[in-house]
PDB file of C-alpha atoms in Angstrom:
ATOM      1  CA  UNK A 254      15.643  19.099  21.600  1.00  0.00           C
ATOM      2  CA  UNK A 255      16.061  20.092  17.980  1.00  0.00           C
ATOM      3  CA  UNK A 256      18.191  23.002  16.822  1.00  0.00           C
ATOM      4  CA  UNK A 257      15.142  25.163  16.133  1.00  0.00           C
ATOM      5  CA  UNK A 258      13.734  24.460  19.601  1.00  0.00           C
ATOM      6  CA  UNK A 259      17.063  25.426  21.122  1.00  0.00           C
ATOM      7  CA  UNK A 260      17.121  28.692  19.169  1.00  0.00           C
ATOM      8  CA  UNK A 261      13.516  29.482  20.188  1.00  0.00           C
ATOM      9  CA  UNK A 262      14.357  28.771  23.809  1.00  0.00           C
ATOM     10  CA  UNK A 263      17.411  31.015  23.759  1.00  0.00           C
ATOM     11  CA  UNK A 264      15.536  33.840  22.007  1.00  0.00           C
ATOM     12  CA  UNK A 265      12.660  33.670  24.498  1.00  0.00           C
ATOM     13  CA  UNK A 266      15.177  33.633  27.377  1.00  0.00           C
ATOM     14  CA  UNK A 267      16.874  36.727  25.966  1.00  0.00           C
ATOM     15  CA  UNK A 268      13.477  38.429  25.728  1.00  0.00           C
ATOM     16  CA  UNK A 269      12.836  37.487  29.363  1.00  0.00           C
ATOM     17  CA  UNK A 270      16.170  39.020  30.362  1.00  0.00           C
ATOM     18  CA  UNK A 271      15.258  42.161  28.417  1.00  0.00           C
ATOM     19  CA  UNK A 272      11.906  42.354  30.203  1.00  0.00           C
ATOM     20  CA  UNK A 273      13.647  41.948  33.566  1.00  0.00           C
ATOM     21  CA  UNK A 274      16.076  44.758  32.722  1.00  0.00           C
ATOM     22  CA  UNK A 275      13.199  47.032  31.648  1.00  0.00           C
ATOM     23  CA  UNK A 276      11.422  46.271  34.924  1.00  0.00           C
ATOM     24  CA  UNK A 277      14.565  47.083  36.912  1.00  0.00           C
ATOM     25  CA  UNK A 278      15.210  50.345  35.065  1.00  0.00           C
ATOM     26  CA  UNK A 279      11.580  51.529  34.976  1.00  0.00           C
ATOM     27  CA  UNK A 280       9.814  49.791  37.882  1.00  0.00           C
ATOM     28  CA  UNK A 281       6.631  51.862  37.457  1.00  0.00           C
ATOM     29  CA  UNK A 282       6.036  51.710  33.696  1.00  0.00           C
ATOM     30  CA  UNK A 283       7.987  48.565  32.867  1.00  0.00           C
ATOM     31  CA  UNK A 284       5.559  46.367  34.731  1.00  0.00           C
ATOM     32  CA  UNK A 285       2.587  47.651  32.749  1.00  0.00           C
ATOM     33  CA  UNK A 286       4.436  47.095  29.475  1.00  0.00           C
ATOM     34  CA  UNK A 287       5.319  43.581  30.594  1.00  0.00           C
ATOM     35  CA  UNK A 288       1.684  42.883  31.477  1.00  0.00           C
ATOM     36  CA  UNK A 289       0.572  44.046  28.032  1.00  0.00           C
ATOM     37  CA  UNK A 290       3.198  41.895  26.312  1.00  0.00           C
ATOM     38  CA  UNK A 291       2.203  38.923  28.465  1.00  0.00           C
ATOM     39  CA  UNK A 292      -1.480  39.335  27.673  1.00  0.00           C
ATOM     40  CA  UNK A 293      -0.907  39.600  23.933  1.00  0.00           C
ATOM     41  CA  UNK A 294       1.451  36.615  23.875  1.00  0.00           C
ATOM     42  CA  UNK A 295      -0.912  34.438  25.958  1.00  0.00           C
ATOM     43  CA  UNK A 296      -3.855  35.369  23.729  1.00  0.00           C
ATOM     44  CA  UNK A 297      -1.931  34.593  20.540  1.00  0.00           C
ATOM     45  CA  UNK A 298      -0.627  31.294  21.950  1.00  0.00           C
ATOM     46  CA  UNK A 299      -4.153  30.293  22.976  1.00  0.00           C
ATOM     47  CA  UNK A 300      -5.499  31.153  19.532  1.00  0.00           C
ATOM     48  CA  UNK A 301      -2.715  29.159  17.903  1.00  0.00           C
ATOM     49  CA  UNK A 302      -3.526  26.129  20.060  1.00  0.00           C
ATOM     50  CA  UNK A 303      -7.228  26.430  19.241  1.00  0.00           C
ATOM     51  CA  UNK A 304      -6.529  26.693  15.508  1.00  0.00           C
ATOM     52  CA  UNK A 305      -4.263  23.657  15.771  1.00  0.00           C
ATOM     53  CA  UNK A 306      -7.008  21.741  17.542  1.00  0.00           C
ATOM     54  CA  UNK A 307      -9.671  22.564  14.957  1.00  0.00           C
ATOM     55  CA  UNK A 308      -7.375  21.874  12.011  1.00  0.00           C
ATOM     56  CA  UNK A 309      -5.621  18.693  13.131  1.00  0.00           C
ATOM     57  CA  UNK A 310      -5.583  17.797  16.823  1.00  0.00           C
ATOM     58  CA  UNK A 311      -9.269  16.889  17.101  1.00  0.00           C
ATOM     59  CA  UNK A 312      -8.467  13.735  15.136  1.00  0.00           C
ATOM     60  CA  UNK A 313      -5.515  12.817  17.344  1.00  0.00           C
ATOM     61  CA  UNK A 314      -5.263  10.842  20.544  1.00  0.00           C
ATOM     62  CA  UNK A 315      -5.057  13.395  23.346  1.00  0.00           C
ATOM     63  CA  UNK A 316      -6.403  16.170  21.155  1.00  0.00           C
ATOM     64  CA  UNK A 317      -8.859  17.341  23.792  1.00  0.00           C
ATOM     65  CA  UNK A 318      -5.917  18.257  26.013  1.00  0.00           C
ATOM     66  CA  UNK A 319      -4.807  20.722  23.336  1.00  0.00           C
ATOM     67  CA  UNK A 320      -8.333  22.139  23.207  1.00  0.00           C
ATOM     68  CA  UNK A 321      -8.483  22.619  26.977  1.00  0.00           C
ATOM     69  CA  UNK A 322      -4.988  24.064  27.082  1.00  0.00           C
ATOM     70  CA  UNK A 323      -5.812  26.501  24.276  1.00  0.00           C
ATOM     71  CA  UNK A 324      -9.038  27.621  25.945  1.00  0.00           C
ATOM     72  CA  UNK A 325      -7.416  28.159  29.327  1.00  0.00           C
ATOM     73  CA  UNK A 326      -4.429  30.063  27.939  1.00  0.00           C
ATOM     74  CA  UNK A 327      -6.658  32.182  25.696  1.00  0.00           C
ATOM     75  CA  UNK A 328      -8.844  33.031  28.703  1.00  0.00           C
ATOM     76  CA  UNK A 329      -5.753  33.910  30.770  1.00  0.00           C
ATOM     77  CA  UNK A 330      -4.568  36.237  27.999  1.00  0.00           C
ATOM     78  CA  UNK A 331      -7.901  38.025  27.749  1.00  0.00           C
ATOM     79  CA  UNK A 332      -8.125  38.233  31.546  1.00  0.00           C
ATOM     80  CA  UNK A 333      -4.643  39.743  31.742  1.00  0.00           C
ATOM     81  CA  UNK A 334      -5.615  42.326  29.151  1.00  0.00           C
ATOM     82  CA  UNK A 335      -8.676  43.354  31.180  1.00  0.00           C
ATOM     83  CA  UNK A 336      -6.698  43.572  34.435  1.00  0.00           C
ATOM     84  CA  UNK A 337      -4.011  45.920  33.054  1.00  0.00           C
ATOM     85  CA  UNK A 338      -6.079  49.039  33.865  1.00  0.00           C
ATOM     86  CA  UNK A 339      -6.540  48.012  37.510  1.00  0.00           C
ATOM     87  CA  UNK A 340      -4.085  48.863  40.299  1.00  0.00           C
ATOM     88  CA  UNK A 341      -0.653  47.288  40.076  1.00  0.00           C
ATOM     89  CA  UNK A 342      -1.111  45.003  43.053  1.00  0.00           C
ATOM     90  CA  UNK A 343      -3.649  42.903  41.145  1.00  0.00           C
ATOM     91  CA  UNK A 344      -1.359  42.519  38.169  1.00  0.00           C
ATOM     92  CA  UNK A 345       1.581  41.662  40.400  1.00  0.00           C
ATOM     93  CA  UNK A 346      -0.405  39.071  42.340  1.00  0.00           C
ATOM     94  CA  UNK A 347      -1.697  37.609  39.074  1.00  0.00           C
ATOM     95  CA  UNK A 348       1.788  37.335  37.580  1.00  0.00           C
ATOM     96  CA  UNK A 349       3.161  35.919  40.828  1.00  0.00           C
ATOM     97  CA  UNK A 350       0.374  33.348  40.802  1.00  0.00           C
ATOM     98  CA  UNK A 351       1.389  32.289  37.295  1.00  0.00           C
ATOM     99  CA  UNK A 352       5.023  32.175  38.457  1.00  0.00           C
ATOM    100  CA  UNK A 353       4.127  30.027  41.466  1.00  0.00           C
ATOM    101  CA  UNK A 354       1.983  27.720  39.336  1.00  0.00           C
ATOM    102  CA  UNK A 355       4.879  27.214  36.912  1.00  0.00           C
ATOM    103  CA  UNK A 356       7.115  26.446  39.890  1.00  0.00           C
ATOM    104  CA  UNK A 357       4.695  23.829  41.203  1.00  0.00           C
ATOM    105  CA  UNK A 358       4.528  22.249  37.732  1.00  0.00           C
ATOM    106  CA  UNK A 359       8.347  22.136  37.621  1.00  0.00           C
ATOM    107  CA  UNK A 360       8.451  20.450  41.030  1.00  0.00           C
ATOM    108  CA  UNK A 361       5.872  17.859  39.971  1.00  0.00           C
ATOM    109  CA  UNK A 362       7.755  17.237  36.717  1.00  0.00           C
ATOM    110  CA  UNK A 363      10.998  16.770  38.672  1.00  0.00           C
ATOM    111  CA  UNK A 364       9.344  14.306  41.054  1.00  0.00           C
ATOM    112  CA  UNK A 365       8.061  12.293  38.093  1.00  0.00           C
ATOM    113  CA  UNK A 366      11.482  12.320  36.420  1.00  0.00           C
ATOM    114  CA  UNK A 367      13.089  11.177  39.664  1.00  0.00           C
ATOM    115  CA  UNK A 368      10.613   8.321  39.903  1.00  0.00           C
ATOM    116  CA  UNK A 369      11.633   7.193  36.393  1.00  0.00           C
ATOM    117  CA  UNK A 370      15.314   7.713  37.269  1.00  0.00           C
ATOM    118  CA  UNK A 371      15.780  10.559  34.819  1.00  0.00           C
ATOM    119  CA  UNK A 372      17.416  13.970  35.170  1.00  0.00           C
ATOM    120  CA  UNK A 373      15.398  15.863  37.758  1.00  0.00           C
ATOM    121  CA  UNK A 374      17.652  18.191  39.734  1.00  0.00           C
ATOM    122  CA  UNK A 375      17.447  21.195  37.386  1.00  0.00           C
ATOM    123  CA  UNK A 376      13.647  21.103  37.269  1.00  0.00           C
ATOM    124  CA  UNK A 377      13.444  20.755  41.034  1.00  0.00           C
ATOM    125  CA  UNK A 378      15.787  23.716  41.571  1.00  0.00           C
ATOM    126  CA  UNK A 379      13.819  25.816  39.103  1.00  0.00           C
ATOM    127  CA  UNK A 380      10.507  24.948  40.745  1.00  0.00           C
ATOM    128  CA  UNK A 381      11.704  25.587  44.280  1.00  0.00           C
ATOM    129  CA  UNK A 382      13.209  28.954  43.341  1.00  0.00           C
ATOM    130  CA  UNK A 383      10.083  30.016  41.418  1.00  0.00           C
ATOM    131  CA  UNK A 384       7.766  29.127  44.287  1.00  0.00           C
ATOM    132  CA  UNK A 385      10.036  30.732  46.891  1.00  0.00           C
ATOM    133  CA  UNK A 386      10.326  33.952  44.855  1.00  0.00           C
ATOM    134  CA  UNK A 387       6.544  34.118  44.524  1.00  0.00           C
ATOM    135  CA  UNK A 388       6.063  33.547  48.264  1.00  0.00           C
ATOM    136  CA  UNK A 389       8.764  36.104  49.128  1.00  0.00           C
ATOM    137  CA  UNK A 390       7.177  38.725  46.873  1.00  0.00           C
ATOM    138  CA  UNK A 391       3.703  38.145  48.318  1.00  0.00           C
ATOM    139  CA  UNK A 392       5.061  38.411  51.872  1.00  0.00           C
ATOM    140  CA  UNK A 393       6.951  41.553  50.895  1.00  0.00           C
ATOM    141  CA  UNK A 394       3.793  43.043  49.402  1.00  0.00           C
ATOM    142  CA  UNK A 395       1.492  42.291  52.307  1.00  0.00           C
ATOM    143  CA  UNK A 396       3.788  43.033  55.224  1.00  0.00           C
ATOM    144  CA  UNK A 397       6.045  45.759  53.875  1.00  0.00           C
ATOM    145  CA  UNK A 398       3.583  47.240  51.335  1.00  0.00           C
ATOM    146  CA  UNK A 399       6.464  48.214  49.076  1.00  0.00           C
ATOM    147  CA  UNK A 400       5.717  47.852  45.349  1.00  0.00           C
ATOM    148  CA  UNK A 401       9.264  48.486  44.148  1.00  0.00           C
ATOM    149  CA  UNK A 402      10.619  45.577  46.185  1.00  0.00           C
ATOM    150  CA  UNK A 403       7.997  43.304  44.636  1.00  0.00           C
ATOM    151  CA  UNK A 404       9.009  44.460  41.163  1.00  0.00           C
ATOM    152  CA  UNK A 405      12.688  43.818  41.963  1.00  0.00           C
ATOM    153  CA  UNK A 406      11.921  40.362  43.341  1.00  0.00           C
ATOM    154  CA  UNK A 407       9.810  39.478  40.303  1.00  0.00           C
ATOM    155  CA  UNK A 408      12.484  40.785  37.924  1.00  0.00           C
ATOM    156  CA  UNK A 409      15.132  38.688  39.668  1.00  0.00           C
ATOM    157  CA  UNK A 410      12.907  35.618  39.372  1.00  0.00           C
ATOM    158  CA  UNK A 411      12.361  36.354  35.687  1.00  0.00           C
ATOM    159  CA  UNK A 412      16.109  36.716  35.188  1.00  0.00           C
ATOM    160  CA  UNK A 413      16.755  33.419  37.009  1.00  0.00           C
ATOM    161  CA  UNK A 414      14.162  31.628  34.877  1.00  0.00           C
ATOM    162  CA  UNK A 415      15.751  33.011  31.729  1.00  0.00           C
ATOM    163  CA  UNK A 416      19.215  31.827  32.767  1.00  0.00           C
ATOM    164  CA  UNK A 417      17.846  28.342  33.486  1.00  0.00           C
ATOM    165  CA  UNK A 418      16.152  28.343  30.092  1.00  0.00           C
ATOM    166  CA  UNK A 419      19.455  29.138  28.388  1.00  0.00           C
ATOM    167  CA  UNK A 420      21.250  26.442  30.403  1.00  0.00           C
ATOM    168  CA  UNK A 421      18.603  23.874  29.435  1.00  0.00           C
ATOM    169  CA  UNK A 422      18.838  24.898  25.782  1.00  0.00           C
ATOM    170  CA  UNK A 423      22.619  24.474  25.719  1.00  0.00           C
ATOM    171  CA  UNK A 424      22.621  21.254  27.740  1.00  0.00           C
ATOM    172  CA  UNK A 425      23.046  17.942  26.002  1.00  0.00           C
ATOM    173  CA  UNK A 426      19.682  16.219  25.744  1.00  0.00           C
ATOM    174  CA  UNK A 427      19.381  12.867  27.475  1.00  0.00           C
ATOM    175  CA  UNK A 428      16.919  10.202  26.439  1.00  0.00           C
ATOM    176  CA  UNK A 429      14.974   8.243  29.019  1.00  0.00           C
ATOM    177  CA  UNK A 430      14.212   4.640  28.170  1.00  0.00           C
ATOM    178  CA  UNK A 431      11.281   3.087  30.006  1.00  0.00           C
ATOM    179  CA  UNK A 432      11.481  -0.662  30.197  1.00  0.00           C
TER     180      UNK A 432
END
């Protein structure tokens, strides 16, 4: 990880911690603000990936992956923007679904790293915690029907993800050699 990547990771983790604090202080309005920020950032990231594809990546090996990734993320951003006006439960379930999906990706990445005898424990812990937080929040929402508890659970998961991001940014990078 280069120095600039480390700085970007730490800055995004600090923004995640700030969003978690806003959600804890203002559980009613903070979630809507977070959903708006998420939708704008996903839309801009998707547009950036699409521009990168049309300018350079279409001539590269694996460039179609960048196209598909850009389209999907752009669609998720637009979808999030259209869902913001709906009741909070839809936004919460949508964000928890994204959280659970990221956790599953972390678990799969950890299993692959373990197979290649690389560092895998941090990714596995992150994935398991993300998936368990998403499941706990969904159970809390369906059985207890308490929106503030879901917001607190999601904010704690966001805080945990931010701390892991900072730890990964400050950790010494190891190189895996495949023979």
